PDB file of C-alpha atoms in Angstrom:
ATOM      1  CA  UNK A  10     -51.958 -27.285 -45.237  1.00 48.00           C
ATOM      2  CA  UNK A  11     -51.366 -30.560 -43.436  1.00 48.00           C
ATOM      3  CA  UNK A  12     -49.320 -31.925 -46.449  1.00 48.00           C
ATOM      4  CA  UNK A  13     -47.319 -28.871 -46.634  1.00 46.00           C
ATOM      5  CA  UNK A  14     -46.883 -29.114 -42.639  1.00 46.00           C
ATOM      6  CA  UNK A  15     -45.423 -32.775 -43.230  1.00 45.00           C
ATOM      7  CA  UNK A  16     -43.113 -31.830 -46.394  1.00 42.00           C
ATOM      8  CA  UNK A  17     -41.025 -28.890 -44.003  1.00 46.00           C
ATOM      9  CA  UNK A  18     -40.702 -31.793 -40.843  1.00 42.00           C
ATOM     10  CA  UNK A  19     -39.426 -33.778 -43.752  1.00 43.00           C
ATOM     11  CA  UNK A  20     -36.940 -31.162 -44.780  1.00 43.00           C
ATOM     12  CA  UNK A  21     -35.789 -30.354 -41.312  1.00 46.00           C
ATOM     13  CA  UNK A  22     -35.228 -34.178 -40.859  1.00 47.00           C
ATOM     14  CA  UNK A  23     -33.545 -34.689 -44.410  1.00 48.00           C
ATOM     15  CA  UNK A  24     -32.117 -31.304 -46.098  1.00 50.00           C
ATOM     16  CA  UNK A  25     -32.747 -31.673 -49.934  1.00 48.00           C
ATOM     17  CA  UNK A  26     -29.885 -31.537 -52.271  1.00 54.00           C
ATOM     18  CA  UNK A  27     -28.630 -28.103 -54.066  1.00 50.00           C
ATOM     19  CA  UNK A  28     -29.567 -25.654 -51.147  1.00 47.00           C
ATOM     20  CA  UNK A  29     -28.803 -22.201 -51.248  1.00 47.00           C
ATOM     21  CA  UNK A  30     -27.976 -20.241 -48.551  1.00 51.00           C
ATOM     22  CA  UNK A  31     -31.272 -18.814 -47.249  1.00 52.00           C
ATOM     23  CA  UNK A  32     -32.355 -19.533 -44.230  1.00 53.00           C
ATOM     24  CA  UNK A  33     -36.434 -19.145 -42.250  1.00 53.00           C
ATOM     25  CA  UNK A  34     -35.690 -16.516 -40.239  1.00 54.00           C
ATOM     26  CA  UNK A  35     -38.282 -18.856 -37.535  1.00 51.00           C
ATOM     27  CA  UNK A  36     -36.871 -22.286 -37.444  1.00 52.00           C
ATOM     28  CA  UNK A  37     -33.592 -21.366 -39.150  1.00 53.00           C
ATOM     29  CA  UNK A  38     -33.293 -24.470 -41.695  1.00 50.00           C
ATOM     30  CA  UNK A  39     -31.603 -24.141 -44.649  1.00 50.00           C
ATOM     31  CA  UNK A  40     -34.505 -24.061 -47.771  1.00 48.00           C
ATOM     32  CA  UNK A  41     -33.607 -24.532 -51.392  1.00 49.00           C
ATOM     33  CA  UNK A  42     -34.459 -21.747 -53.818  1.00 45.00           C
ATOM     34  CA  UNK A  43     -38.605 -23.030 -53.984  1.00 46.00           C
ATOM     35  CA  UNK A  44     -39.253 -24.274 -50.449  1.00 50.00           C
ATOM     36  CA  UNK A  45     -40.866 -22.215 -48.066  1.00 53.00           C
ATOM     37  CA  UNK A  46     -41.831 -23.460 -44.302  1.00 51.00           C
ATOM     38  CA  UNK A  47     -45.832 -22.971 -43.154  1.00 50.00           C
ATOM     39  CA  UNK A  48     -47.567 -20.216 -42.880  1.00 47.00           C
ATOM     40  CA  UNK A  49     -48.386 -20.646 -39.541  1.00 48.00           C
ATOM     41  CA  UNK A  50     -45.043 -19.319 -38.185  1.00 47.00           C
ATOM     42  CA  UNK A  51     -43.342 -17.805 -41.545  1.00 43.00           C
ATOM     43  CA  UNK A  52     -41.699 -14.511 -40.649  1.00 44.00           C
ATOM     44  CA  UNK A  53     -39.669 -14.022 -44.350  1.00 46.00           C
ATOM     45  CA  UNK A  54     -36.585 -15.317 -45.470  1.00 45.00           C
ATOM     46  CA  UNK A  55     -33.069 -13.896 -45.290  1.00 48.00           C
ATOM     47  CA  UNK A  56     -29.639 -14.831 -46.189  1.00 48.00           C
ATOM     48  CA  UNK A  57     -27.528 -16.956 -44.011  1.00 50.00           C
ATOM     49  CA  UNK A  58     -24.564 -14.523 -42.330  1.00 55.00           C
ATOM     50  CA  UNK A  59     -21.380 -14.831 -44.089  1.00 59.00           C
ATOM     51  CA  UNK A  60     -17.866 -14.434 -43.129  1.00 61.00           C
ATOM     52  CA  UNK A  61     -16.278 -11.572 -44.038  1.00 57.00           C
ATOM     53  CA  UNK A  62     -13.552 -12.320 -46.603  1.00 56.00           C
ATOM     54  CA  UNK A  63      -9.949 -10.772 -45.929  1.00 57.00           C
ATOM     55  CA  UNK A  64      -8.129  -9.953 -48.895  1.00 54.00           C
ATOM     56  CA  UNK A  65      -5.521  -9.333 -46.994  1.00 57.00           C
ATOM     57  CA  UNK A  66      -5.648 -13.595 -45.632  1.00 55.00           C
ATOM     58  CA  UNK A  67      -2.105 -15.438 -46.451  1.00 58.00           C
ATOM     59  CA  UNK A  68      -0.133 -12.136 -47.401  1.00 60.00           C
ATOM     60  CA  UNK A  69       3.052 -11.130 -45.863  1.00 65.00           C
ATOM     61  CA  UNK A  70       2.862  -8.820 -43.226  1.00 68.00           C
ATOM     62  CA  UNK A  71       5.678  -6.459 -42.592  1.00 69.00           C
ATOM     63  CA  UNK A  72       8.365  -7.204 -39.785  1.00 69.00           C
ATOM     64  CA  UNK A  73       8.027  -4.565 -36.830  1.00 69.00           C
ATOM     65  CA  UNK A  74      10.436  -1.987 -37.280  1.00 71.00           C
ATOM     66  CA  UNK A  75      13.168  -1.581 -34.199  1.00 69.00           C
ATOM     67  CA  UNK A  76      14.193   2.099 -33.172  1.00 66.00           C
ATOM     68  CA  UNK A  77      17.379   1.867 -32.943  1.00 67.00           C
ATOM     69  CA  UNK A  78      18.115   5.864 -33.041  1.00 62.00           C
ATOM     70  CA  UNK A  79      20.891   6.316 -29.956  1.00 61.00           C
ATOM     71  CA  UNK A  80      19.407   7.234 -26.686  1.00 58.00           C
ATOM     72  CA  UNK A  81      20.603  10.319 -24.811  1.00 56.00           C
ATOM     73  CA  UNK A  82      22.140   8.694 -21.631  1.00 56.00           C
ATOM     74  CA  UNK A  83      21.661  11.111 -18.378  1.00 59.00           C
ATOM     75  CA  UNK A  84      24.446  11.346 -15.494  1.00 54.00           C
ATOM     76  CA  UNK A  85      24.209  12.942 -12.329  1.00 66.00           C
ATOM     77  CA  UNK A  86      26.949  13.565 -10.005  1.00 75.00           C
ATOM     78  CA  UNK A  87      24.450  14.129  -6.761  1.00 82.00           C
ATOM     79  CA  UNK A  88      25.465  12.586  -3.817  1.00 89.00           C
ATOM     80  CA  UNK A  89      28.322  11.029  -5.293  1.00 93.00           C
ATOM     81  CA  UNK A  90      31.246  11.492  -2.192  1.00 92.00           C
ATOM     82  CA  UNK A  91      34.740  10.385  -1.868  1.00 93.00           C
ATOM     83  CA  UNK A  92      36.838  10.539   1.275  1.00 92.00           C
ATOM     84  CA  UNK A  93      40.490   9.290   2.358  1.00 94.00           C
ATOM     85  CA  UNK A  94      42.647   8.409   4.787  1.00 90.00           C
ATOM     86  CA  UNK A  95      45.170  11.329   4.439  1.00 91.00           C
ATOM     87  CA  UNK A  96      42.251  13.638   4.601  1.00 90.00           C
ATOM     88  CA  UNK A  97      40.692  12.078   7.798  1.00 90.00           C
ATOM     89  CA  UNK A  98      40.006  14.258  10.604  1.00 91.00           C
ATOM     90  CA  UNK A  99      38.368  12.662  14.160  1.00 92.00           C
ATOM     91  CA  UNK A 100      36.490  14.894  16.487  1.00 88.00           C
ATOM     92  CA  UNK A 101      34.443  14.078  20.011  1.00 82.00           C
ATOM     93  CA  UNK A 102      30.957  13.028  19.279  1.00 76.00           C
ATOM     94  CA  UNK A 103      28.871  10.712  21.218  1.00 72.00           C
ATOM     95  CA  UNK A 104      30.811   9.069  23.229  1.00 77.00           C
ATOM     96  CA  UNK A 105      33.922  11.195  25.423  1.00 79.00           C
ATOM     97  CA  UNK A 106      36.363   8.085  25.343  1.00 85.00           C
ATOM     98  CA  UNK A 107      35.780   7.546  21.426  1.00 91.00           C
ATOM     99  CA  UNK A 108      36.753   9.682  18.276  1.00 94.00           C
ATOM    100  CA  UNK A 109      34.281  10.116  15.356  1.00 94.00           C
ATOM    101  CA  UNK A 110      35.553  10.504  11.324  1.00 95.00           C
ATOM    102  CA  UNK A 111      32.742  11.540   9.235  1.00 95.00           C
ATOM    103  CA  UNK A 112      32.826   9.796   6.188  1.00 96.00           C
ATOM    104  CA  UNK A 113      30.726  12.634   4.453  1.00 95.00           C
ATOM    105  CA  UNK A 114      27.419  10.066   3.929  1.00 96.00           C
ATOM    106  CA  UNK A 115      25.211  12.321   5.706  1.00 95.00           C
ATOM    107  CA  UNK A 116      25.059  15.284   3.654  1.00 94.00           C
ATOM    108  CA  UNK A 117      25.643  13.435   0.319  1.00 95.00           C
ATOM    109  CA  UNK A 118      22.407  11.646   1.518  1.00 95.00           C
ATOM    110  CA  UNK A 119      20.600  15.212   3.029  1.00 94.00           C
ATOM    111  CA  UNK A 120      20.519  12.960   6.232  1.00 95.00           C
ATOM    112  CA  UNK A 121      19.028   9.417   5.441  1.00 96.00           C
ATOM    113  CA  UNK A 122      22.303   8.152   6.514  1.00 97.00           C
ATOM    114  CA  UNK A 123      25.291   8.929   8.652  1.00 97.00           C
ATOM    115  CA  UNK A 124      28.513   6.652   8.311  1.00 97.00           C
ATOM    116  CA  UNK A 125      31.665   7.384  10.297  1.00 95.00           C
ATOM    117  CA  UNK A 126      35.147   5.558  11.241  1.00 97.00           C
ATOM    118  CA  UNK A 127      35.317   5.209  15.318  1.00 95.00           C
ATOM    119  CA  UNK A 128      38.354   4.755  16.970  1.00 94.00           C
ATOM    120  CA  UNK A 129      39.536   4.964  20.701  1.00 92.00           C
ATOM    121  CA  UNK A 130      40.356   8.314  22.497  1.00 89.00           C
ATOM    122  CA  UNK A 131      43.120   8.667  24.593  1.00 78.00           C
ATOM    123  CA  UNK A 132      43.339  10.087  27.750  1.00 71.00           C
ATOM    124  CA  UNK A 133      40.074   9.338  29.226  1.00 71.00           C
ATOM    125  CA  UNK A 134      37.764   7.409  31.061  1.00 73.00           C
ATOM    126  CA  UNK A 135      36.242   4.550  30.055  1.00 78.00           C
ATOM    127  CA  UNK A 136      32.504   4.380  31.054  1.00 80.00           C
ATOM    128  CA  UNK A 137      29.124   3.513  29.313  1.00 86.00           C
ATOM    129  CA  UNK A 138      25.522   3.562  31.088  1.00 92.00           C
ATOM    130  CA  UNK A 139      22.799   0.856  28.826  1.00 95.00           C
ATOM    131  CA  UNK A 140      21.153   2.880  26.714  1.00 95.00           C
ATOM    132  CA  UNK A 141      18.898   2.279  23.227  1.00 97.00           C
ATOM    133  CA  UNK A 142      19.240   3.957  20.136  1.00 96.00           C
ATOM    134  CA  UNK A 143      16.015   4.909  18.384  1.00 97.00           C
ATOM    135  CA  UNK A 144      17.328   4.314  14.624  1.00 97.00           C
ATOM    136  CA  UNK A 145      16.424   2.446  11.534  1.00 97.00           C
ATOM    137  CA  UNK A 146      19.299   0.344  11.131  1.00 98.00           C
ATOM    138  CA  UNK A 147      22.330   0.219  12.758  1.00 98.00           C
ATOM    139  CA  UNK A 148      25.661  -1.645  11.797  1.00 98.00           C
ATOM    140  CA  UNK A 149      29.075  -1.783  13.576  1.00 98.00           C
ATOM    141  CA  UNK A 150      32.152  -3.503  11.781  1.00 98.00           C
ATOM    142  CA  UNK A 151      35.553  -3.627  13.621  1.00 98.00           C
ATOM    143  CA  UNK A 152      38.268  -2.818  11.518  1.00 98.00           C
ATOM    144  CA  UNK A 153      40.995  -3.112  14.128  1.00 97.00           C
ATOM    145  CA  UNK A 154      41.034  -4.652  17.517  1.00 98.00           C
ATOM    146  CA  UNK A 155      38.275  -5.817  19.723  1.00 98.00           C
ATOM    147  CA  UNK A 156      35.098  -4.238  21.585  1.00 97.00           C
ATOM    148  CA  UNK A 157      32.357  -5.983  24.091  1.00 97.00           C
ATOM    149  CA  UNK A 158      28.989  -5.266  24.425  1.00 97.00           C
ATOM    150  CA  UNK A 159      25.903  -6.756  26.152  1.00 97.00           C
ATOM    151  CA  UNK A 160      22.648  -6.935  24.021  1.00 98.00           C
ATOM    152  CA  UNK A 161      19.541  -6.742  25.468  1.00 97.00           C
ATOM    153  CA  UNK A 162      18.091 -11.089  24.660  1.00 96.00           C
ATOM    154  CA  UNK A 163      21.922 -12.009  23.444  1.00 97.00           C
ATOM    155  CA  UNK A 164      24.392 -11.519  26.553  1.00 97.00           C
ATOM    156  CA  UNK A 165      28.012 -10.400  25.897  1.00 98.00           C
ATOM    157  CA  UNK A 166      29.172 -10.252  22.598  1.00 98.00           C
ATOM    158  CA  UNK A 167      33.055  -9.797  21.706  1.00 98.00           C
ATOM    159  CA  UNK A 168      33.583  -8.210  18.519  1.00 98.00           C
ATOM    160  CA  UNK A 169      37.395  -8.413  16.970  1.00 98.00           C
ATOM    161  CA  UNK A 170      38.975  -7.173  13.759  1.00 98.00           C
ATOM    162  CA  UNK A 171      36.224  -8.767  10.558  1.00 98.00           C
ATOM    163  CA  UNK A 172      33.299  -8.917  13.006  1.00 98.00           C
ATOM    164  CA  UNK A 173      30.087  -7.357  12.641  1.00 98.00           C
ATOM    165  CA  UNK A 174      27.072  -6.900  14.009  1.00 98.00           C
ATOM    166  CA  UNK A 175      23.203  -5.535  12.773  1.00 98.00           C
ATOM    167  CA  UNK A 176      22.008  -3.710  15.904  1.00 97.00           C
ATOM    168  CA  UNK A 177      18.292  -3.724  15.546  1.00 97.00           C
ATOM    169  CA  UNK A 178      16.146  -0.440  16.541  1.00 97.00           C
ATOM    170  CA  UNK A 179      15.586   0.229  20.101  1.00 97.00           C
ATOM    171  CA  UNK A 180      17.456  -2.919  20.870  1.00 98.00           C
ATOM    172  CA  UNK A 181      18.973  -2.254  24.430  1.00 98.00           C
ATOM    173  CA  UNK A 182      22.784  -2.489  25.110  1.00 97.00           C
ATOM    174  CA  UNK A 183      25.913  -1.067  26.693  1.00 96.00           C
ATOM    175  CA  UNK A 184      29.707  -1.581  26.352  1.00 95.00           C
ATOM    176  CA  UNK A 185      31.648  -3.770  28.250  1.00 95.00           C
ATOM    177  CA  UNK A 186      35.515  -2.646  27.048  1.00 93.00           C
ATOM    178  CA  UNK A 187      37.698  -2.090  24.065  1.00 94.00           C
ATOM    179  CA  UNK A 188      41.232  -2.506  22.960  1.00 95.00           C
ATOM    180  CA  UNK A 189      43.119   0.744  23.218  1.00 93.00           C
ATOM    181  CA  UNK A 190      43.484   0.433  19.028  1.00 95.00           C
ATOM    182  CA  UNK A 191      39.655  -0.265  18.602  1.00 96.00           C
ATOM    183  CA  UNK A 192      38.471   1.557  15.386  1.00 97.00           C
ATOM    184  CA  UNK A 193      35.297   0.740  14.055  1.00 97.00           C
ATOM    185  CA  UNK A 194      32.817   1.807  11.062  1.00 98.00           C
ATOM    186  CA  UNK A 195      29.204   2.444  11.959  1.00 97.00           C
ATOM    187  CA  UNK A 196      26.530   3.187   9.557  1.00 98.00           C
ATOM    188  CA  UNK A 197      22.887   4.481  11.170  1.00 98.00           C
ATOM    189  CA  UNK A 198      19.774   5.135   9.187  1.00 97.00           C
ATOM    190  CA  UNK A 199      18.749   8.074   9.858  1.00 97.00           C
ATOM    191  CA  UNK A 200      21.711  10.685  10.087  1.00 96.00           C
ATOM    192  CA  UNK A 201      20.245  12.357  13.343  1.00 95.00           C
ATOM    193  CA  UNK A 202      19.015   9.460  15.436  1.00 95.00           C
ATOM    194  CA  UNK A 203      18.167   9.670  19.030  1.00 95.00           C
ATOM    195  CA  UNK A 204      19.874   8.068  22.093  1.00 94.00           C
ATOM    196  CA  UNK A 205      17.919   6.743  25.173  1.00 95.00           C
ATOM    197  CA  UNK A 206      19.354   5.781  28.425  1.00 94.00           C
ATOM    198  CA  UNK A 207      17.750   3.107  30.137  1.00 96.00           C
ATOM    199  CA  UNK A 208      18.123   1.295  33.827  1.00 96.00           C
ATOM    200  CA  UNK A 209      19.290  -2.373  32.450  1.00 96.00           C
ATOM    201  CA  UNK A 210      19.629  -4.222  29.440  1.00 97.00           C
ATOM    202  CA  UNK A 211      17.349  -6.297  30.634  1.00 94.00           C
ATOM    203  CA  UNK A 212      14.064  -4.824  31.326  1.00 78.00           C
TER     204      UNK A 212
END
């Protein structure tokens, strides 16, 4: 038994030529076809796990195919509006001395946004109280002439033909003047925002 104990340690140390692939199950060294390790912790042999073999290894494998059947392209005309000069029609709105062209952006947006052209209304009198506007966004370009306003932070701010200005929400303000040509465009998120008066600009 001790000789046999010594042969295996001298196995493990030195594998012997020619072995096969079985394997002790216990100390896991590879034996040759006659070699078995002790009895004192033999549990059987068993073949040494082998990688499965592809066949398939090395051949070809076919290029993905593309799909190029045509793809039904979808078009919507909803909300699409165009409106023009000739057309144009001003009414009162907001202010009394100021005229108000809707530009049609309110219902082609089912009132997430309101755009309209403002320009200055004759015959009356000029007069503007500070006020907020509770909005989203708010953005006044002047198309033709000039217009002053004081912003609540910024002080008086002249705006002439090419100038604009991003009126944030709730941002306090109030006109100081306008040229008698003054037109404007305004575009307000939402459609049917609400006006505040206030006692200054300045709180």
């Amino acid at each position: 038994m001790e000789a046999t104990t010594r042969t295996e340690i001298a196995l493990k140390d030195s594998p012997p030529e020619g072995h096969s692939n079985r394997v002790c199950s216990h100390c896991q060294f590879m034996l040759n076809a006659v070699t078995r390790c002790t009895t004192d912790h033999f549990t059987g042999l068993r073949e040494k796990p082998r990688r499965p073999v592809n066949s398939d290894a090395g051949a070809a494998q076919p290029a993905p195919t593309m799909d190029t059947s045509p793809k039904e392209t979808r078009m919507t005309t909803q909300g699409f509006v165009a409106t023009h000069a000739r057309d144009a029609k001003f009414e009162r709105g907001l202010r009394s001395f100021f005229e108000y062209r809707d530009l049609g952006i309110k219902e082609a947006t089912q009132g997430r946004v309101v755009a309209h052209v403002i320009r200055a209304a004759g015959g009356t009198e000029f007069s503007s109280q500070p006020h907020l506007h509770q909005t989203e966004f708010q953005l006044v370009y002047v198309l033709k002439g000039w217009i002053e306003f004081e912003y609540e932070g910024q002080g008086v701010v002249r705006l002439e033909a090419g100038s604009c200005v991003h009126q944030p929400p709730g941002i306090r303000h109030r006109e100081l003047g306008h040229s008698d040509d003054v037109e404007l465009l305004e575009v307000v998120l939402p459609a049917d925002f609400k006006t505040e008066e206030v006692s200054a600009v300045n709180s």
